[in-house]
Short mmCIF file of C-alpha atoms in Angstrom, two decimals:
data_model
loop_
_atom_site.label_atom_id
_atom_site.label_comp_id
_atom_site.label_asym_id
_atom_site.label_seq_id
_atom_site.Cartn_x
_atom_site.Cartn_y
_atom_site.Cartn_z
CA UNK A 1 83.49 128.72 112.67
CA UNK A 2 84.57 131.51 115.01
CA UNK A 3 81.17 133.72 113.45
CA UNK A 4 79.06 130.54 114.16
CA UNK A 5 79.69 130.09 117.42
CA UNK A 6 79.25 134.11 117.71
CA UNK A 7 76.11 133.80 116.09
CA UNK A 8 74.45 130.66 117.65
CA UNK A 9 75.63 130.82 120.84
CA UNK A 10 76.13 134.31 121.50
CA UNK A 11 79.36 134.05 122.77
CA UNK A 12 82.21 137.02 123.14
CA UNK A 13 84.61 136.88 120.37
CA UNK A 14 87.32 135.83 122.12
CA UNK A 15 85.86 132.13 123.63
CA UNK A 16 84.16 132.23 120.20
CA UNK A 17 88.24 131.95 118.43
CA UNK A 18 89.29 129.61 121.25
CA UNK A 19 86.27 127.10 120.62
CA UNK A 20 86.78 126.98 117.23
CA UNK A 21 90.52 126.36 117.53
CA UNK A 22 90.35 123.65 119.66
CA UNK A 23 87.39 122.24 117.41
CA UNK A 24 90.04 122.79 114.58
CA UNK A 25 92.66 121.09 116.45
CA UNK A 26 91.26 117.89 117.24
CA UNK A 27 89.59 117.08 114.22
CA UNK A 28 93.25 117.24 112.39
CA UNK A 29 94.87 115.59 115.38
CA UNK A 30 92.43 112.71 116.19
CA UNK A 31 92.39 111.30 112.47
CA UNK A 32 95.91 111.75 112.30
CA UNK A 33 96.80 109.77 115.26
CA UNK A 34 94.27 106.83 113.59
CA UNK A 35 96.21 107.37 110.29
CA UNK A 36 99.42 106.70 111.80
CA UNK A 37 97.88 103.79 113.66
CA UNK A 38 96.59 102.42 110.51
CA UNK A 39 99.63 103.93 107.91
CA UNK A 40 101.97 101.45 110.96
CA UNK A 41 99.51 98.28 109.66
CA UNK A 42 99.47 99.34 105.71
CA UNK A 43 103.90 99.46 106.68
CA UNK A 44 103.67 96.09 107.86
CA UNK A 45 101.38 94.38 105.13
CA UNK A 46 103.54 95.70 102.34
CA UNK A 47 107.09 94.64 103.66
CA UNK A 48 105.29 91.17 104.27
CA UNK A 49 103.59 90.97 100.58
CA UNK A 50 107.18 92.56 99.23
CA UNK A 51 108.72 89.61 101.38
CA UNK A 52 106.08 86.84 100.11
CA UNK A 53 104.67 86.48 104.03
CA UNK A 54 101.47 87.25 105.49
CA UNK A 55 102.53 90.35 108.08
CA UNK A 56 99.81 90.79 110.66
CA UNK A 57 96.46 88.93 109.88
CA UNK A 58 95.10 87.98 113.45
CA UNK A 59 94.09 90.33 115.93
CA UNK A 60 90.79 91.69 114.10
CA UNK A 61 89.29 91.18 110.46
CA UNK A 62 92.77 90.93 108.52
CA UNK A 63 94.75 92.18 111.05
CA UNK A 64 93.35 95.51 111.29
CA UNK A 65 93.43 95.73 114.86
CA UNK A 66 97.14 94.80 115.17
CA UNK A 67 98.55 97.95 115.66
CA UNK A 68 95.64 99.17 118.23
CA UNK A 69 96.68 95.92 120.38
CA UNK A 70 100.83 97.17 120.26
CA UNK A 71 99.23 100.52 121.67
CA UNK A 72 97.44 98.80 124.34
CA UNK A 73 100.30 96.91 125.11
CA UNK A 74 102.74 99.46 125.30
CA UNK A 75 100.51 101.25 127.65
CA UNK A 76 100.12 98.98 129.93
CA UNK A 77 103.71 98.73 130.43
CA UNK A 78 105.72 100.12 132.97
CA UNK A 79 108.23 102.87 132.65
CA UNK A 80 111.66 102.33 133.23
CA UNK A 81 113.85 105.20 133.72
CA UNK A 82 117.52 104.28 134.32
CA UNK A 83 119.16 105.49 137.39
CA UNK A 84 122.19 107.49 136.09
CA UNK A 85 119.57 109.17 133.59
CA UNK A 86 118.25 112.73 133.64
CA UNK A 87 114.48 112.30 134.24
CA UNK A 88 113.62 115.57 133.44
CA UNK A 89 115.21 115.45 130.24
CA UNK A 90 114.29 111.70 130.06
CA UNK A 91 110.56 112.23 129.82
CA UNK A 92 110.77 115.59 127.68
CA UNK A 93 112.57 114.47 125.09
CA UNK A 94 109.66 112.26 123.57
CA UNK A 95 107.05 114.54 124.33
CA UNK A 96 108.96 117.19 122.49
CA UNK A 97 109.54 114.79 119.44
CA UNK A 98 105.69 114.10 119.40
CA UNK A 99 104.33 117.51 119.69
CA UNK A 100 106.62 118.85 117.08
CA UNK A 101 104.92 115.97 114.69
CA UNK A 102 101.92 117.10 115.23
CA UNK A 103 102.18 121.35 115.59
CA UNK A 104 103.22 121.51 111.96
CA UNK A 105 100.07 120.06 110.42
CA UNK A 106 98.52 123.47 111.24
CA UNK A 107 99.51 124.97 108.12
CA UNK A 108 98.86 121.95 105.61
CA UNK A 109 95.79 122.89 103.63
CA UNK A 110 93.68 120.15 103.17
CA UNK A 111 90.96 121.51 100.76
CA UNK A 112 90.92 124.99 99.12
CA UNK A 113 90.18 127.13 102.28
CA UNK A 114 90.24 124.13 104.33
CA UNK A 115 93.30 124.74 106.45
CA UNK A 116 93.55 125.43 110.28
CA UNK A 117 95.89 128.51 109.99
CA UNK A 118 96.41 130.45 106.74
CA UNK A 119 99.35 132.02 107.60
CA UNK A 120 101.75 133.57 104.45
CA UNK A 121 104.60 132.29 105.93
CA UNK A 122 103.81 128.90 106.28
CA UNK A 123 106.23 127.06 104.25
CA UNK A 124 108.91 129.09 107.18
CA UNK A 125 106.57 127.71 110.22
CA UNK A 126 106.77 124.07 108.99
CA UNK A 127 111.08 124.38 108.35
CA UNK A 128 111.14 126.17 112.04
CA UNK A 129 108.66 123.70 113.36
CA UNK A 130 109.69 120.50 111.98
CA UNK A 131 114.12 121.55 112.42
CA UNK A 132 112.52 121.31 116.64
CA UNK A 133 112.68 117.85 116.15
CA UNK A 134 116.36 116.86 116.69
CA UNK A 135 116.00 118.30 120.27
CA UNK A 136 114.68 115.54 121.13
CA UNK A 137 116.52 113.38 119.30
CA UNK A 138 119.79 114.86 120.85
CA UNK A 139 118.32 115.15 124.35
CA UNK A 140 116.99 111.44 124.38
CA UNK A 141 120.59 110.49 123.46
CA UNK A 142 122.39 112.47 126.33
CA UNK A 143 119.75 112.21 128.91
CA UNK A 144 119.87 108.80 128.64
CA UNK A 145 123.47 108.56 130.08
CA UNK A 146 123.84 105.33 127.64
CA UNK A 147 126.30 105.33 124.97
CA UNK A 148 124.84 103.78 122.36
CA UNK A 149 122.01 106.46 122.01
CA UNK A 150 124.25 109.15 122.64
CA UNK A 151 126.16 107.99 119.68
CA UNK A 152 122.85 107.45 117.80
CA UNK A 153 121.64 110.81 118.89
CA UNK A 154 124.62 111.96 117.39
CA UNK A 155 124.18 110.50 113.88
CA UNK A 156 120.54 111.04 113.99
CA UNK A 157 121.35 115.13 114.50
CA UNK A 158 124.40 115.25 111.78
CA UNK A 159 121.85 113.88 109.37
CA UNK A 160 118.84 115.77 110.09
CA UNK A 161 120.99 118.76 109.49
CA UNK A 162 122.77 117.63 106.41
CA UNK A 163 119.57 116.76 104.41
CA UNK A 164 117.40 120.07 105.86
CA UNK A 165 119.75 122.28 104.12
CA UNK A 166 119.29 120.29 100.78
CA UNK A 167 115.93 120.37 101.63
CA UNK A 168 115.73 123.98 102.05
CA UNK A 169 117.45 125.09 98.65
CA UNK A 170 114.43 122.85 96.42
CA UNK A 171 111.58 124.81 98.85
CA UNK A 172 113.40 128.05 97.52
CA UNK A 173 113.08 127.25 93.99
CA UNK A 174 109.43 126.45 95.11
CA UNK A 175 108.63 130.07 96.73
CA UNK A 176 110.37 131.39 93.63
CA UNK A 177 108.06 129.89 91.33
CA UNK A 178 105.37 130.04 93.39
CA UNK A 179 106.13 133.28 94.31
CA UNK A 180 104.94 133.29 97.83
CA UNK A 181 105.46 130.92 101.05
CA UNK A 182 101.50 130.24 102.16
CA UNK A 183 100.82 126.81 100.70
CA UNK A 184 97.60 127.19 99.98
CA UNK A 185 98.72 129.58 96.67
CA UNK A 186 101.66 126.89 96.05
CA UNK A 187 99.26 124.69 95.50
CA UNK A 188 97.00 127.01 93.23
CA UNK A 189 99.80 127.95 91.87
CA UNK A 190 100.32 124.35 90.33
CA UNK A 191 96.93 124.76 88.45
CA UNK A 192 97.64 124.07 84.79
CA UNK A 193 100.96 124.49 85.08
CA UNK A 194 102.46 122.55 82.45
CA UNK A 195 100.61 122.54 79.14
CA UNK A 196 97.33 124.61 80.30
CA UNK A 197 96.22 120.94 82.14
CA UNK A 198 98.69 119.39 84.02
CA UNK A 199 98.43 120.12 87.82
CA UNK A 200 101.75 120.03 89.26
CA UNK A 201 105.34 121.62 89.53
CA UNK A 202 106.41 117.66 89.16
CA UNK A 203 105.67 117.87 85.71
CA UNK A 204 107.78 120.70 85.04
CA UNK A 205 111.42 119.76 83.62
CA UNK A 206 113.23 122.18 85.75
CA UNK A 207 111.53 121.38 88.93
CA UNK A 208 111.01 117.29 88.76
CA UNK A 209 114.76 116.45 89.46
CA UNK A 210 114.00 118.61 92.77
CA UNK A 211 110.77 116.54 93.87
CA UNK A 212 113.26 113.25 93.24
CA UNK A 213 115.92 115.46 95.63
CA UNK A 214 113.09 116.57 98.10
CA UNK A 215 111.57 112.74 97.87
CA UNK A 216 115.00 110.94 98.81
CA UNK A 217 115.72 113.69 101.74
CA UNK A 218 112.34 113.14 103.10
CA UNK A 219 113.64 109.68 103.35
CA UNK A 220 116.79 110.95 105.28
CA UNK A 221 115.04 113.15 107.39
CA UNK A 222 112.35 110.87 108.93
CA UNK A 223 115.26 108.34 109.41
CA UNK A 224 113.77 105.43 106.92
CA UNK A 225 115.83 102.91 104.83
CA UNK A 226 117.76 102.84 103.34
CA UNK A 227 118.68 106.07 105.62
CA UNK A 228 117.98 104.18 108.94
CA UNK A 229 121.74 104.31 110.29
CA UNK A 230 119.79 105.87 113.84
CA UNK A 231 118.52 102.56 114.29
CA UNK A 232 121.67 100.17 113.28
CA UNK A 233 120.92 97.50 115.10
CA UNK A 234 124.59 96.03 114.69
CA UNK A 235 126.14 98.64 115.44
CA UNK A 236 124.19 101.01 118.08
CA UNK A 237 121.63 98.42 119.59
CA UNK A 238 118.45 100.33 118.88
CA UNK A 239 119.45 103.48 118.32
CA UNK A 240 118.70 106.88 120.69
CA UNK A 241 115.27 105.33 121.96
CA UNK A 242 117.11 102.21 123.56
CA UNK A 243 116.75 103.37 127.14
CA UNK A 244 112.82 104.02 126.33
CA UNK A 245 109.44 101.78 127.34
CA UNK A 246 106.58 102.01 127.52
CA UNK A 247 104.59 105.06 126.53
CA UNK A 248 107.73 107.08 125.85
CA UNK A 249 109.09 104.58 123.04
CA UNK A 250 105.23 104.68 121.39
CA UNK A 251 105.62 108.69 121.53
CA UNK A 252 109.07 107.91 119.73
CA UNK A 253 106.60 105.63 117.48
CA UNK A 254 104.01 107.76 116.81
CA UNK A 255 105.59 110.82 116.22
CA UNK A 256 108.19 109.18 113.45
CA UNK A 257 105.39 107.79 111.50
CA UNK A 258 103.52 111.31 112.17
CA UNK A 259 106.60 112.94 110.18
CA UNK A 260 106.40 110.30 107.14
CA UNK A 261 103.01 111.42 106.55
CA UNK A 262 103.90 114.65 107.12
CA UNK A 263 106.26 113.78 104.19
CA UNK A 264 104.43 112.56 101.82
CA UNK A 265 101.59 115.06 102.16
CA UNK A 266 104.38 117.40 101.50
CA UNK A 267 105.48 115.90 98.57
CA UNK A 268 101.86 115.81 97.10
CA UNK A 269 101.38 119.46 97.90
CA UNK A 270 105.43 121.02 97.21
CA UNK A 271 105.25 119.16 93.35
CA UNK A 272 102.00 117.11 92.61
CA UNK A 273 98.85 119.68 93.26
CA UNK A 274 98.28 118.85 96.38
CA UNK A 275 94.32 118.97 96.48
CA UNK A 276 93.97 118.94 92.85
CA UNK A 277 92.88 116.45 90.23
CA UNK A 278 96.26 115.60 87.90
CA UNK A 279 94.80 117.79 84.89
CA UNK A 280 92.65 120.50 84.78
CA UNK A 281 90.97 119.40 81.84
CA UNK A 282 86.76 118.95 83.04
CA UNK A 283 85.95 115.68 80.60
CA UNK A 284 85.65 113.55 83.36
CA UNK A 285 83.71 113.60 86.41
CA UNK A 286 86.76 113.99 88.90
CA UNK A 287 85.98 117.55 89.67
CA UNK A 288 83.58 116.74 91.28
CA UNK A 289 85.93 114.60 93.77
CA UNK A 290 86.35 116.54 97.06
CA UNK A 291 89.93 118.12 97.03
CA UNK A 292 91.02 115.94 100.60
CA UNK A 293 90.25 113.06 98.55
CA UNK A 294 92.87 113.86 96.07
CA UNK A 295 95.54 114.52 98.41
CA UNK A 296 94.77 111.49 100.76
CA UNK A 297 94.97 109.40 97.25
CA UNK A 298 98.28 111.07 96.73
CA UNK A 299 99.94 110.61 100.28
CA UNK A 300 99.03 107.15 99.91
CA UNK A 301 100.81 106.69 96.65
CA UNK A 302 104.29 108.13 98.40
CA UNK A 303 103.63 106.67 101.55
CA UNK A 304 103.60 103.30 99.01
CA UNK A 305 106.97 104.44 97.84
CA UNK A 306 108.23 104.90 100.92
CA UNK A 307 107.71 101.29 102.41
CA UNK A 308 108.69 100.32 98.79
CA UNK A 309 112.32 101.92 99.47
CA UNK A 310 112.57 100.05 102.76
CA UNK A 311 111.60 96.69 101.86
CA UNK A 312 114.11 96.80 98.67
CA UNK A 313 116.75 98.92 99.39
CA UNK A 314 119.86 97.77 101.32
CA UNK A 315 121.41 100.30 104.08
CA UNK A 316 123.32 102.83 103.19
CA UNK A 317 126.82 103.06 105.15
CA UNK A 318 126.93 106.48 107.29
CA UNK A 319 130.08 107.54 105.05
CA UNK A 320 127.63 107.25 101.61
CA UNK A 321 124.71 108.64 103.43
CA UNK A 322 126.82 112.16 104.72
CA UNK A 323 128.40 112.10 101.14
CA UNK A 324 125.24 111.78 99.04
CA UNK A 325 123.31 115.03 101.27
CA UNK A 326 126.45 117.43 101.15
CA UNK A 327 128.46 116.24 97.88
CA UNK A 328 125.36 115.58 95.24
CA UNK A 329 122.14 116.93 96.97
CA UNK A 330 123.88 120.20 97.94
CA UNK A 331 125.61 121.43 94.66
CA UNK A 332 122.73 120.19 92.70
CA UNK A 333 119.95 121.86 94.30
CA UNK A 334 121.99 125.07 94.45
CA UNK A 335 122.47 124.30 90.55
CA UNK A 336 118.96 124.25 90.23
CA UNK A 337 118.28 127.25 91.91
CA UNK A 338 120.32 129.25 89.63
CA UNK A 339 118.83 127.62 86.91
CA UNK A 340 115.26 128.44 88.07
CA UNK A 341 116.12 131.55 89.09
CA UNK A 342 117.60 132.74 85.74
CA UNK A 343 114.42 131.31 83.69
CA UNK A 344 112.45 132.78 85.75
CA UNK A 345 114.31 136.42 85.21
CA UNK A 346 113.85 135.60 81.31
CA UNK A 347 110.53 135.13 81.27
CA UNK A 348 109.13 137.11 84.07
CA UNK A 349 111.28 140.06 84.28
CA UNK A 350 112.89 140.38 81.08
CA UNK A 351 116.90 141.36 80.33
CA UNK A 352 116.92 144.73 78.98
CA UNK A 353 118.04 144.95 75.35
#
């Protein structure tokens, strides 16, 4: 893009780069900021079918509009700040949770050699990026000067933590199969990977119980049920956003459901072939299927899952939630590290006789 802009418009390099940046940058932000609006309504309709009730079905054809009236509404709010709060830290905190949301889609290839930054190290950039987020969790808690959200802030930040470092043992056993940390060759990497025609380290033995572990930590870490012990209503009100209206509780909003897509495109991408077609086997006209089609088809299916867990699944008490990330998730995905590591050793570099 950087060329064409060079080429038709004849302008320096350069302006050329930052055009084509900020081209880049809105078209993945403004469709991501109607997917969320729309991923909120497709959130809705399934607890209410799971439920046996209707969920929204009046503002628009089916509802559609429903969450596009909350937005209006919560604009056209007014701010409260409490007096005893920090304001400074008040009104950062939010705009720090959204903008992390949204920074680490940079990296997420969304088509072979459709991708806003290539970068090799971009598996690194989205644990940096996205581990940003509990600063405002923590700061929304304490500059609030409430506590109930300081205590919720303080959950919210002992379980971010807990299930990133579970979380960050399965993406090694990724790199190490993948062999590299751009995601663009993880995915490529999945290409006939089990069997000469399945697409996708999911399918492998030794990796699937690590999608499951990466799939129920992704649950943790965006805070849903049965995880949700931020947001225990009977015990902490509403959690660390209590003190927030307005605008700053829909940047609270936005960038949570930002993260669960973030999620699930991960988990299509990390384990299921991200842009790819299941099998690699050209019998049936799928190939022919644009790439972004695949994935959206695939974050759809986890995003499915995930409202799935929260209209089923009962809360987890805080006690079973810090036991299950650092007493199961820990020593098994350090298990499976070894145990990835050491087949790949055998069959890659050999033991000497």
């Amino acid at each position: 893009m950087t060329a064409a802009f060079q080429s038709w418009f004849g302008m320096p390099y350069e302006w050329a780069w930052f055009t084509a940046t900020i081209i880049g940058i809105l078209v993945i932000a403004l469709p991501l900021m109607l997917a969320v609006a729309m991923i909120i309504y497709a959130d809705r309709k399934i607890w209410a079918a799971m439920a046996l009730r209707r969920g929204p079905n009046v503002v628009g054809p089916l509802g559609l509009l429903q969450s596009f009236a909350d937005g209006l509404k919560v604009f056209l709010q007014e701010t409260i700040i409490p007096s005893s709060a920090n304001k400074g830290l008040f009104l950062l905190a939010p705009i720090i949770t959204f903008t992390v949301a949204l920074i680490v889609w940079a990296v997420v290839p969304f088509q072979a050699g459709v991708v806003l930054s290539n970068i090799n190290i971009g598996l690194l950039y989205i644990l940096a990026a996205s581990s940003l987020g509990v600063y405002g969790i923590i700061l929304a808690g304490w500059a609030s000067n409430s506590k109930y959200p300081f205590y919720s802030a303080i959950r919210a930040a002992a379980q971010m933590v807990s299930y990133e470092v579970s979380i960050g043992f399965v993406l090694i056993a990724m790199v190490l199969w993948a062999g590299s940390f751009n995601l663009s060759e993880i995915v490529n990497a999945q290409q006939g990977h089990v069997l000469g025609f399945l697409n996708g380290f999911g399918f492998n033995p030794l990796l699937f119980p690590m999608s499951i572990v990466f799939f129920i930590s992704a649950l943790a870490e965006t805070g849903r049920a049965p995880f949700d012990l931020t947001e225990a209503e009977s015990e902490l009100v509403a959690g660390y956003q209590t003190e927030y209206s307005s605008m700053a509780f829909a940047l609270y909003w936005l960038g949570e459901y930002a993260n669960v897509i973030l999620m699930c495109t991960l988990n299509a991408v990390l384990f299921w072939g991200g842009y790819l077609p299941p099998m690699n086997i050209d019998l049936i006209p799928w190939f022919d299927i644009p790439g972004i089609i695949w994935l959206f088809i695939k974050i759809l299916v986890f995003f499915f899952m995930f409202s799935w867990v929260k209209a089923t699944v009962p809360r987890f008490r805080y006690d079973q939630l810090m036991r299950l990330g650092w007493k199961i998730f820990l020593p098994l995905s350090l298990i499976f590290v070894f145990l990835v590591s050491g087949y790949l050793m055998l069959t890659r570099v050999g033991v000497a006789a």
